[in-house]
Short mmCIF file of C-alpha atoms and ligand atoms in Angstrom, two decimals:
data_model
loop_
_atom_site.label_atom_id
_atom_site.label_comp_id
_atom_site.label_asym_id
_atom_site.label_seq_id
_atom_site.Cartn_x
_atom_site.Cartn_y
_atom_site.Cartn_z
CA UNK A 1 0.00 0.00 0.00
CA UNK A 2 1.33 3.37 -0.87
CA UNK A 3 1.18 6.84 1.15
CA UNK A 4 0.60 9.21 -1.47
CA UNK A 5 0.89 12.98 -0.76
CA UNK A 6 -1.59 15.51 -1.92
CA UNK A 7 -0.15 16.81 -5.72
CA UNK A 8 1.30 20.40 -4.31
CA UNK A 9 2.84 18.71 -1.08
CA UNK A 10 6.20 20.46 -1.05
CA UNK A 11 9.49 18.45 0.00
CA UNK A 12 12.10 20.24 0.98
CA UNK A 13 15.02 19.85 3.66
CA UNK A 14 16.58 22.05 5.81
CA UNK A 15 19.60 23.95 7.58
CA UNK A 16 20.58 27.30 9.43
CA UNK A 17 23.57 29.54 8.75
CA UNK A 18 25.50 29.35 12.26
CA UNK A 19 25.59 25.40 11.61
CA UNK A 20 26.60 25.08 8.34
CA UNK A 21 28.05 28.16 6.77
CA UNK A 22 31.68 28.72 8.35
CA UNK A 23 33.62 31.15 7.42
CA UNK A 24 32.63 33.41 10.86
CA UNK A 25 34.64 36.50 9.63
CA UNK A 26 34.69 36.58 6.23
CA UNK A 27 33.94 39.48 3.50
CA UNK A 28 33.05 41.96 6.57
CA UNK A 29 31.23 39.60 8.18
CA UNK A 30 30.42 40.80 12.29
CA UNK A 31 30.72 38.82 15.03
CA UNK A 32 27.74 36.55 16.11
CA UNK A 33 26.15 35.29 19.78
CA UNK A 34 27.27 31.62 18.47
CA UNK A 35 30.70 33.11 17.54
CA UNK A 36 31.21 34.50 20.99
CA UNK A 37 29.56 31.63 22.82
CA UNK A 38 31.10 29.11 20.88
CA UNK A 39 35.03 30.64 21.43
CA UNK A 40 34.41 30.24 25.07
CA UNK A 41 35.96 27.26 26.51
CA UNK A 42 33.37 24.91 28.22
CA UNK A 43 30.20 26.12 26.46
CA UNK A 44 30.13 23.18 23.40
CA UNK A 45 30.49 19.91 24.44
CA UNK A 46 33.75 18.96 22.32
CA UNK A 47 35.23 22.01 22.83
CA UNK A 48 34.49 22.65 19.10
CA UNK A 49 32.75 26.01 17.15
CA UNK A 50 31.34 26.75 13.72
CA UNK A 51 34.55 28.69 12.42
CA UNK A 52 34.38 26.67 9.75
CA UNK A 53 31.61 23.80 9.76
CA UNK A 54 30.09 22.30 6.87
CA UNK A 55 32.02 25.50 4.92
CA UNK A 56 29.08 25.83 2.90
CA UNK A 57 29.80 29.08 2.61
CA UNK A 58 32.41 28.14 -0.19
CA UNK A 59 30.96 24.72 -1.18
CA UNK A 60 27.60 26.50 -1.79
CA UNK A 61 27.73 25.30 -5.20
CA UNK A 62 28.12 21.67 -4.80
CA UNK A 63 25.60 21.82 -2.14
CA UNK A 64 23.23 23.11 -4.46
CA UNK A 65 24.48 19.85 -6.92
CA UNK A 66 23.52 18.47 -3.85
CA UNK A 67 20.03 19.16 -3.06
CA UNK A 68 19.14 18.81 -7.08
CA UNK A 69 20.69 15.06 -6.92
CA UNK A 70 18.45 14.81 -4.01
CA UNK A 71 15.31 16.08 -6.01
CA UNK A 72 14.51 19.24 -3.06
CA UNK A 73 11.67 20.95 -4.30
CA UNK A 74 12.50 23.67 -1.48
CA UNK A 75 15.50 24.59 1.31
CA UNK A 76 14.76 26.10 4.15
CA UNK A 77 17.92 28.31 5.37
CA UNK A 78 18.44 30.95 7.29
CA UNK A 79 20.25 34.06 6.80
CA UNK A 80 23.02 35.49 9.34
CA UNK A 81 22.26 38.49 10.47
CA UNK A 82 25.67 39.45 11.35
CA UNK A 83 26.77 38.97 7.47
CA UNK A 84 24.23 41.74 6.61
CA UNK A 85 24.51 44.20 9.40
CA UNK A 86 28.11 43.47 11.11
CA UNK A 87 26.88 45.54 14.00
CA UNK A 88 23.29 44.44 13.99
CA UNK A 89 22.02 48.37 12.94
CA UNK A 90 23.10 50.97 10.54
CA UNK A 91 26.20 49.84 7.92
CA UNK A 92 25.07 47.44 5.67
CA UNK A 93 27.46 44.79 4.11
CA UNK A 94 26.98 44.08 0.81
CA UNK A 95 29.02 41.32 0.44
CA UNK A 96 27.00 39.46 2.81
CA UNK A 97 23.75 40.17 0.84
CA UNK A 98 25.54 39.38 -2.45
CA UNK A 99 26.15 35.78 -0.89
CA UNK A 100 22.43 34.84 -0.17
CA UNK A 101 21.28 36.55 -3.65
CA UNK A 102 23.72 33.92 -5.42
CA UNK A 103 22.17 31.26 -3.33
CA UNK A 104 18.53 32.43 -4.22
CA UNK A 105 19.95 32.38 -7.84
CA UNK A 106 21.16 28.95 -8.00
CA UNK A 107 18.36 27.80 -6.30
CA UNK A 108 15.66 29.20 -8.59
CA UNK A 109 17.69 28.25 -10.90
CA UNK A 110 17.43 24.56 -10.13
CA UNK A 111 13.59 24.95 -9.83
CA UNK A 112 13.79 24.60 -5.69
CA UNK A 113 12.21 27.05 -3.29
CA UNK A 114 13.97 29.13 -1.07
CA UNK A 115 11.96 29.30 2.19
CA UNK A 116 14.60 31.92 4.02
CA UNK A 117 14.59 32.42 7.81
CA UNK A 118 15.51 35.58 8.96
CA UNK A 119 16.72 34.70 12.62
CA UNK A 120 18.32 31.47 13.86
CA UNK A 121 20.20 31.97 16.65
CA UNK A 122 23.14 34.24 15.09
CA UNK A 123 22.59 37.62 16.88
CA UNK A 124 25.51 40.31 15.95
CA UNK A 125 26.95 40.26 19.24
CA UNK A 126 26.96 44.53 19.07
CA UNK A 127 23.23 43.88 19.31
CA UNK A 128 24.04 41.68 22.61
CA UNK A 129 26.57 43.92 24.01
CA UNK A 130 24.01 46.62 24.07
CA UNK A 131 20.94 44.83 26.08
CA UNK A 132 20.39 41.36 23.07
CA UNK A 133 17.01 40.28 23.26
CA UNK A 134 15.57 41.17 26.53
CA UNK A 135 16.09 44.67 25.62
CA UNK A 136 13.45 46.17 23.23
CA UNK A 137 15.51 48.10 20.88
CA UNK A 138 16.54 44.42 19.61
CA UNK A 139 13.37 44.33 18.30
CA UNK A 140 13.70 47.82 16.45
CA UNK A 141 17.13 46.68 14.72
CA UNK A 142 15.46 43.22 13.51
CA UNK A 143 13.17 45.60 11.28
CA UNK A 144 16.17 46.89 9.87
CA UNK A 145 17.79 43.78 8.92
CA UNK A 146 14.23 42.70 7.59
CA UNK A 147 14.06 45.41 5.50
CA UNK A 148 17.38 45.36 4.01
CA UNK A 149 16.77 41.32 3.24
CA UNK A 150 13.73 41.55 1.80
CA UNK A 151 14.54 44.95 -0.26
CA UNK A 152 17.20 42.77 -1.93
CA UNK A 153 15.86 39.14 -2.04
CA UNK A 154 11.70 40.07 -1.54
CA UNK A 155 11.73 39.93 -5.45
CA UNK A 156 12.69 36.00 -5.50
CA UNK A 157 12.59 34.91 -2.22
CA UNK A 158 8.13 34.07 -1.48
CA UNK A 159 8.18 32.48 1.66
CA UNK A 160 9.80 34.28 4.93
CA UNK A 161 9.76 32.71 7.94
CA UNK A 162 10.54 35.78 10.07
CA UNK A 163 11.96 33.86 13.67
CA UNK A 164 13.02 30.21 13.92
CA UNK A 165 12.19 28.69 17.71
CA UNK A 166 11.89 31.93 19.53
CA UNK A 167 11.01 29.41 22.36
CA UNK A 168 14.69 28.30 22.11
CA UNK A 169 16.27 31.67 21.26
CA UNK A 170 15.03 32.96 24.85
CA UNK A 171 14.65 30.08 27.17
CA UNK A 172 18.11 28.39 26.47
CA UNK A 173 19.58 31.38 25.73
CA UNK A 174 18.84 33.45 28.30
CA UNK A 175 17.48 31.30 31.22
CA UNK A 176 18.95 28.22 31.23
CA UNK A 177 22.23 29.66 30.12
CA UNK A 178 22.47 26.44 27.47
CA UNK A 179 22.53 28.54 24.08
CA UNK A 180 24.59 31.72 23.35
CA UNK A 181 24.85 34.26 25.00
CA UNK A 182 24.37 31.88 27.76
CA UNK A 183 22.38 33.89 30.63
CA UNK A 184 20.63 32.50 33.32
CA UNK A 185 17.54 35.02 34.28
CA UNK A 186 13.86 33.61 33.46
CA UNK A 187 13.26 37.66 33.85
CA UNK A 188 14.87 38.26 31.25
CA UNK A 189 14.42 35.17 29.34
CA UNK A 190 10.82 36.48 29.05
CA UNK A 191 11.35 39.98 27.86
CA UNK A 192 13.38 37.81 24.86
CA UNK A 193 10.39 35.65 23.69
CA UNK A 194 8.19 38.90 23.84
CA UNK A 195 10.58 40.99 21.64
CA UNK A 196 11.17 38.10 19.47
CA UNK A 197 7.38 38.07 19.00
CA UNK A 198 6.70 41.80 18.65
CA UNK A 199 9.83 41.73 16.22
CA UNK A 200 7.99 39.20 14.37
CA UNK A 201 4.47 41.29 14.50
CA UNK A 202 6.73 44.70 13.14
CA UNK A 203 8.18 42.24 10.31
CA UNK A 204 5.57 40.98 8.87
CA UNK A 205 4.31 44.12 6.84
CA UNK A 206 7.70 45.27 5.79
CA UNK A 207 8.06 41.67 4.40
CA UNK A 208 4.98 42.08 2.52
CA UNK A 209 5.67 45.43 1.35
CA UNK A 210 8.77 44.34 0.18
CA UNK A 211 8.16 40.92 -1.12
CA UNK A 212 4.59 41.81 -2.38
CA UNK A 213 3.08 38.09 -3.18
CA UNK A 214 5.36 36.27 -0.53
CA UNK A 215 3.85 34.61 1.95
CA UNK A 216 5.11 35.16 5.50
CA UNK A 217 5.45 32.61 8.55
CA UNK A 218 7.13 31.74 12.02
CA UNK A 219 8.27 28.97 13.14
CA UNK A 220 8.22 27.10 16.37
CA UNK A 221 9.14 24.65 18.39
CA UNK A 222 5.81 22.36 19.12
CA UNK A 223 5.36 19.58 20.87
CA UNK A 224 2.75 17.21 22.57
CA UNK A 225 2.30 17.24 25.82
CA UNK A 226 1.13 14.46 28.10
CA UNK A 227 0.39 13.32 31.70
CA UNK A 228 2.59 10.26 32.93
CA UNK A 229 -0.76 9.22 34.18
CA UNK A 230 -4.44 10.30 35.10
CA UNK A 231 -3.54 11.89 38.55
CA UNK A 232 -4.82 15.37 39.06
CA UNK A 233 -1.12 16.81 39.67
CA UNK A 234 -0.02 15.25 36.74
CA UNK A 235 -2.43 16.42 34.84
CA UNK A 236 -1.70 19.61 36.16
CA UNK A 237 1.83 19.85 35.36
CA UNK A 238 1.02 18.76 31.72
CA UNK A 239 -1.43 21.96 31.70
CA UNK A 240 1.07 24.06 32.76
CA UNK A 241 4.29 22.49 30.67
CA UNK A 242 1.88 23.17 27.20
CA UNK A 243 1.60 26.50 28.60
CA UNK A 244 5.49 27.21 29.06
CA UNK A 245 5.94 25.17 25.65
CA UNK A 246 3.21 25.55 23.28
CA UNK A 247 1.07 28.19 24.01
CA UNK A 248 2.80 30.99 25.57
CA UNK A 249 3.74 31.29 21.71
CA UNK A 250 0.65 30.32 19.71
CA UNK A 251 -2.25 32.38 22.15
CA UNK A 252 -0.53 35.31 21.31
CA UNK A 253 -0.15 34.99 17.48
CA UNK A 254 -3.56 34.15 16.92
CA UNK A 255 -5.29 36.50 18.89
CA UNK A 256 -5.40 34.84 22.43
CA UNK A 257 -2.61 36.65 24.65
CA UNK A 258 -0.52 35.79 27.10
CA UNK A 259 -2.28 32.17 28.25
CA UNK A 260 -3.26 33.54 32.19
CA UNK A 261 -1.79 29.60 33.83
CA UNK A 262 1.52 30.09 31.76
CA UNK A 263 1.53 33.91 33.64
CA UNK A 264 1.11 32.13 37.04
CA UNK A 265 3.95 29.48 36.38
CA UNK A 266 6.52 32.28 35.42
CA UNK A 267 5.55 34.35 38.49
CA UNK A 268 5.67 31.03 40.88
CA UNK A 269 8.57 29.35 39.60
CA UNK A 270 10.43 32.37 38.66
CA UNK A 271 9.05 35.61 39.81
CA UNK A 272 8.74 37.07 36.23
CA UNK A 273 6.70 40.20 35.89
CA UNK A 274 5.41 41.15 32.78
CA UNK A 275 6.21 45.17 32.55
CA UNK A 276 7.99 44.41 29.30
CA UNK A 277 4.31 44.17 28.00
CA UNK A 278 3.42 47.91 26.68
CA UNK A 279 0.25 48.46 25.01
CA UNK A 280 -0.75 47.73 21.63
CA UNK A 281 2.26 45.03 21.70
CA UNK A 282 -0.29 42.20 21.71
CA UNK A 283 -2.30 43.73 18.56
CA UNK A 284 1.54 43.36 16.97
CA UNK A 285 1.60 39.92 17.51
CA UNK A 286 -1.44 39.36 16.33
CA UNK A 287 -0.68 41.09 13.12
CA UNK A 288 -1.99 37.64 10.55
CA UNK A 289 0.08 35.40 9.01
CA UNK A 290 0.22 33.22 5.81
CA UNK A 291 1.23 29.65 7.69
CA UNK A 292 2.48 28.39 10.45
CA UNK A 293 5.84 26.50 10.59
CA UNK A 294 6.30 23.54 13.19
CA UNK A 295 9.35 21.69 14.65
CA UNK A 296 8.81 18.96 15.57
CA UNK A 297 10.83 15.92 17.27
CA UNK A 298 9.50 14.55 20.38
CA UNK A 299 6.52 14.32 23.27
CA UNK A 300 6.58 15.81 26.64
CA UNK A 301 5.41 13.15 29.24
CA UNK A 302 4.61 15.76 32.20
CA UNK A 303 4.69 14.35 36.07
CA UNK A 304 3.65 16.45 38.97
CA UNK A 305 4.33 18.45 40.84
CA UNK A 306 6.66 21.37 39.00
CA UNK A 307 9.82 22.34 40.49
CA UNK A 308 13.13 24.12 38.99
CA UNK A 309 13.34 25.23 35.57
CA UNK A 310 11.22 22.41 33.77
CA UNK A 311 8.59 20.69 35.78
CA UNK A 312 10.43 16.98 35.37
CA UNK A 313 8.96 14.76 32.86
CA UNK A 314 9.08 10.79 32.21
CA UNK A 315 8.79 8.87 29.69
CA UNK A 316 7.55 4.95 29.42
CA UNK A 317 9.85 1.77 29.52
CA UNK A 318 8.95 0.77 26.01
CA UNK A 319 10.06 3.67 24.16
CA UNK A 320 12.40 4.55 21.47
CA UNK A 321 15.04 7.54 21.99
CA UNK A 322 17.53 8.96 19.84
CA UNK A 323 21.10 9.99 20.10
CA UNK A 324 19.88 13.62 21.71
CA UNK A 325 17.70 11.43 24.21
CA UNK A 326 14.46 12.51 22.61
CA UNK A 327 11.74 9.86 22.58
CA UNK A 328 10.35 9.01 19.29
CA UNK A 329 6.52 9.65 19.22
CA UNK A 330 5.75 10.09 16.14
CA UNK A 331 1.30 9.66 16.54
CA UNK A 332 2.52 13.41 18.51
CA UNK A 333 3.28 14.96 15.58
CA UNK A 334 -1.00 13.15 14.20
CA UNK A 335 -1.76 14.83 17.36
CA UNK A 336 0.06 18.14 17.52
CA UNK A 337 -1.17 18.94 14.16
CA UNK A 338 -4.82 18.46 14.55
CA UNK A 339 -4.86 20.40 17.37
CA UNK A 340 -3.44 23.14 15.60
CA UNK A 341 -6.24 23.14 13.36
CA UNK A 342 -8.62 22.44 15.67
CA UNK A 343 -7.73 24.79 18.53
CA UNK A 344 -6.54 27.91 16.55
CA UNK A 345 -7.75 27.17 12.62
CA UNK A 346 -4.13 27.63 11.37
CA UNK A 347 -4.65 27.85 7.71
CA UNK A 348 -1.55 26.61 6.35
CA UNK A 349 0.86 24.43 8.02
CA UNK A 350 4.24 23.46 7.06
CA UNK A 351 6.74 21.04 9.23
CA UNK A 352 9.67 23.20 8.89
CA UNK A 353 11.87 20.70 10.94
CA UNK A 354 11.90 16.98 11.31
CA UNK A 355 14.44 14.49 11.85
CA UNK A 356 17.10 12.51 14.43
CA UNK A 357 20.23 12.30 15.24
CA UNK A 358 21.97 8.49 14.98
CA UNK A 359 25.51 7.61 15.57
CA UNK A 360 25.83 7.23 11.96
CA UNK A 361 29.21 5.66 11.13
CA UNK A 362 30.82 5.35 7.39
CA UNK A 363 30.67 2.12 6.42
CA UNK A 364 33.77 -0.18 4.61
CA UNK A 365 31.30 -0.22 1.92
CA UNK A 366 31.38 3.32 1.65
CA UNK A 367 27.83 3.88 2.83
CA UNK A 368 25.94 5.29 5.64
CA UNK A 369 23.40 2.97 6.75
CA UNK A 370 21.23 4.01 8.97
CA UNK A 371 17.76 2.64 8.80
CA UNK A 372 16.44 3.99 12.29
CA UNK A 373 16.65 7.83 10.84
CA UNK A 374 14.40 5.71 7.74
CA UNK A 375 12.31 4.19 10.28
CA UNK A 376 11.98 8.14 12.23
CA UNK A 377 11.40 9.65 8.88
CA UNK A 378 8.35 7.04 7.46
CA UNK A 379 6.68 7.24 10.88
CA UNK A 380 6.57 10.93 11.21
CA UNK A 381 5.76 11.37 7.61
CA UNK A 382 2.86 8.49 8.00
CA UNK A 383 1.61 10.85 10.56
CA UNK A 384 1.94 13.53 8.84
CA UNK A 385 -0.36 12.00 5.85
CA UNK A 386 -2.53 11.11 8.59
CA UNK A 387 -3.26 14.53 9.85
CA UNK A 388 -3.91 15.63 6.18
CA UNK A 389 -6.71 12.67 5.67
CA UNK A 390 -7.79 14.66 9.17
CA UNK A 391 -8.54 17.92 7.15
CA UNK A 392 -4.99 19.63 8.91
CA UNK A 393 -3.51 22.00 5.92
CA UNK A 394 -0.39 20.93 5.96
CA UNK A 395 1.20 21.63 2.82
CA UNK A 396 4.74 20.65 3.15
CA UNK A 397 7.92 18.99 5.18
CA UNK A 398 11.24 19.96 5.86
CA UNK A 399 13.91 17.24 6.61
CA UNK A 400 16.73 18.32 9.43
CA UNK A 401 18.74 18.58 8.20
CA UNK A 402 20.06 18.19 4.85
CA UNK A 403 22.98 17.69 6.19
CA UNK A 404 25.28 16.74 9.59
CA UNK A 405 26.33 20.22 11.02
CA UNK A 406 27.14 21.87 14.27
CA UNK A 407 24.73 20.96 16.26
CA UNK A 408 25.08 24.09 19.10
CA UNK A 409 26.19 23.30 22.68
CA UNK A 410 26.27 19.71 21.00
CA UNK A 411 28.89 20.85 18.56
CA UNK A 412 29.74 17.70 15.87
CA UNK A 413 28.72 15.01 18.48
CA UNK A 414 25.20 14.89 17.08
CA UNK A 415 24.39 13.67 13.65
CA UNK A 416 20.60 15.08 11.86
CA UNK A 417 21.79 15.07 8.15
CA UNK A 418 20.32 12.54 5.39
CA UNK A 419 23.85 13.41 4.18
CA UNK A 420 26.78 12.39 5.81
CA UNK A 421 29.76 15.13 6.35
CA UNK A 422 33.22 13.81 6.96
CA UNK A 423 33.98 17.21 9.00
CA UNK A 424 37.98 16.46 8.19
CA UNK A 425 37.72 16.37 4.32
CA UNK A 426 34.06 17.78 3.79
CA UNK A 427 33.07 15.33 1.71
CA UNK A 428 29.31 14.49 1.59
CA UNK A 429 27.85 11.17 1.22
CA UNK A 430 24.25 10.63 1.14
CA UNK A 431 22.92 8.25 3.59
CA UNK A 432 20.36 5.68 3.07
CA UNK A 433 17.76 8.13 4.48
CA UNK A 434 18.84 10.61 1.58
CA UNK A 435 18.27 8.00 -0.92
CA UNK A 436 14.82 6.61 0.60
CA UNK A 437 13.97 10.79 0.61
CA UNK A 438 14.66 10.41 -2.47
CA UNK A 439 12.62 7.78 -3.82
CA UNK A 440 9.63 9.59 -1.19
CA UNK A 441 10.34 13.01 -3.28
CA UNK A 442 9.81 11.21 -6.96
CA UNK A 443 7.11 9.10 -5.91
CA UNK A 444 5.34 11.97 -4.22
CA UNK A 445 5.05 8.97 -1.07
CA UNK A 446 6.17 5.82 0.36
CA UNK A 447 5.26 2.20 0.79
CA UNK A 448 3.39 2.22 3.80
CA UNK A 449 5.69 -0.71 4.73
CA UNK A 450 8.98 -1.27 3.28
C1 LIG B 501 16.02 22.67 16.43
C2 LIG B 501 16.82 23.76 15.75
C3 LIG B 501 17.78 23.26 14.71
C4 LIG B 501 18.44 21.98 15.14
C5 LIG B 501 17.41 20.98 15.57
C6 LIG B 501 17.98 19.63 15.96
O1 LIG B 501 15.67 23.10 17.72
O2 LIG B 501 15.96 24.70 15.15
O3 LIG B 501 18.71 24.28 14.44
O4 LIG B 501 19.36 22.24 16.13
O5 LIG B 501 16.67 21.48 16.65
#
């Protein structure tokens, strides 16, 4: 029996510019939050930084050979900020613009959509210096950069995702103290993910005015959450965890505000007070957008009561994890994206991340084999097809990645690509999961076994 995708399902793969690109001071680049976080000992795992990564940056060619040989119909990637605007505001570097509009070329050029993100991660670290996220005039030089981008791509480039995880960008970033620039203040880890929305909510029209018949996203990082079992607390903790993950994001883009439980659990567990708010901010938000995208890679199993940072979770005996220690649950993604459409009508959906990281190892055959990322990949994309039977609008799917890259305070440990990158010679090899894409991509589906 076949899975067969409706006939305009896009397939597409993606990638982000701190992981891949390299080449961290190059042709006027500025500095980045990854740069800076990166160079300081004891902040990636193997000591290692994206100086130089997949160098895509100068192998941009043959990784658009690449993605053609793969059959892509679109690429998500992101731009870095700091190439454009080394300080973040003001100067613009037109070398760094000249890069992306080659890419965009070569791209159209091939007959594959560019789906460009404007912010993944890469802050310039002038930006940071003077206040980074929590402080609003972040929010004011994102415009900026938005408007330069889309004055220079907007007549090519038709679908902007305007922030990539803002969830991540703030709460690893600048509470946990995980991601660059590596604070540790829920305060003003919440001031972030507000000006990383109301950036998005300013965006949006410049975007349009620019880029007249583009159609203009976000992404974020979704995920399912569930009780470890029917007991009041648990269920409890669950309600608040969706509230911290989920919808502290998606009430306020469509419409709903700040959800008033996820307001109690960041004044209980950590005293935040929500004067960043001003007036009128929420209407930003709000401001309507053409689709939704969703990451999505795991469930939340939620136990009761909360304490520290996360309330704890657990997950069941029986399940699958992969190499990041992420369960496998892929009837979460059936479920995530129904409610989506059910719970806030988003009209157009795309998965804008899915994927796992294996211990893939090059094989004497020359290979990568590595039929559990196969096995990920058919599940989540059964699920996917699933949701659509459902009525959900999904209307396309982006692979992480399209290739192995630096995988943040994970630096090389962690392997997402369908193609394999010996980080020593840069050579690519496609994995098995590239080729089965592959075959998925031309046949427009899959055998539902096999
Ligand atoms: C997401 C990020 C992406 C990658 C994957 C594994 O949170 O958007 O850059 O790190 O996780």
């Amino acid at each position: 029996m076949m899975t067969v995708f409706p006939d305009n399902f896009l397939w597409g793969a993606a990638t982000s510019s701190y992981q891949i690109e390299g080449a961290w001071n190059e042709d006027g680049k500025g500095e980045s939050i990854w740069d800076r976080f990166s160079h300081t000992p004891g902040k990636i795992v193997d000591g290692s930084t994206g100086d130089v990564a997949c160098d895509h940056y100068h192998r941009w060619q043959e990784d658009l050979e690449l993605m053609q040989s793969l059959g892509l119909q679109a690429y998500r990637f992101s731009i870095a900020w700091p190439r454009i605007l080394p300080q973040g505001r003001g100067q613009v570097n037109q070398a760094g613009l000249d890069f992306y509009d080659r890419l965009v070329d070569g791209l159209l050029a091939r007959n594959i959509t560019p789906f460009v993100t404007l912010y993944h991660w890469d802050l310039p670290q002038a930006l940071e210096d003077a206040g980074g996220w929590p402080d609003r005039a972040t929010a004011e030089a994102f415009v900026q950069y938005a408007e330069v981008v889309s004055a220079r791509l907007g007549d090519r480039v038709k679908h902007w995702i305007t922030h990539n995880e803002p969830w991540v960008a703030a709460f690893l970033g600048y509470g946990m103290g995980i991601h660059a620039p590596g604070a540790r203040d829920f305060q003003q880890a919440a001031a972030a993910a507000h000006h990383l929305l109301l950036s998005h909510g300013w965006a949006v029209p410049v975007l349009r005015a620019n880029s007249p018949e583009a159609r203009v996203g976000i992404t974020l990082n979704l995920t399912d959450v569930v009780p470890a079992s029917p007991s009041p607390q648990d269920y409890h903790a669950a309600r608040e965890l969706d509230a911290f993950l989920n919808r502290w994001f998606l009430d306020p883009l469509y419409g709903r505000q700040y959800p008033a439980d996820g307001m109690a659990w960041f004044e209980r567990e950590h005293q935040v007070q929500p004067h960043f708010v001003k007036a009128g901010d929420l209407e930003t938000i709000a401001t309507p957008i053409d689709f939704l995208g969703v990451n999505f890679y795991t469930r939340h199993v939620a136990r009761g009561p909360a304490e520290g940072n996360l309330p704890p979770t657990i997950t069941t005996e029986r399940s699958e994890f992969t190499e990041m220690g992420w369960e496998v649950a892929p009837r979460s993604l059936f479920r995530l994206l129904n409610r989506l459409h059910f719970d806030y009508q988003v009209p157009s959906i795309y998965i804008t991340e899915n994927g796992a990281a294996f211990a893939d190892q090059l094989s004497a055959d020359g290979q990568v084999h590595d039929p559990r990322r196969v096995a990920y990949l058919r599940a989540h994309l059964q699920a996917a097809h699933d949701a659509i039977q459902c009525g959900v609008p999904l209307q396309g799917y982006f692979v992480w990645s399209l290739m192995d890259n630096f995988e943040w305070a994970f630096g090389y440990t962690k392997r997402f690509g369908i193609v394999y990158v010996d980080f020593e010679t840069q050579q690519r090899i496609v994995k098995d999961s590239g080729l089965w894409y592959r075959e998925v991509i031309s046949r427009n589906g899959f055998d539902a076994k096999g």
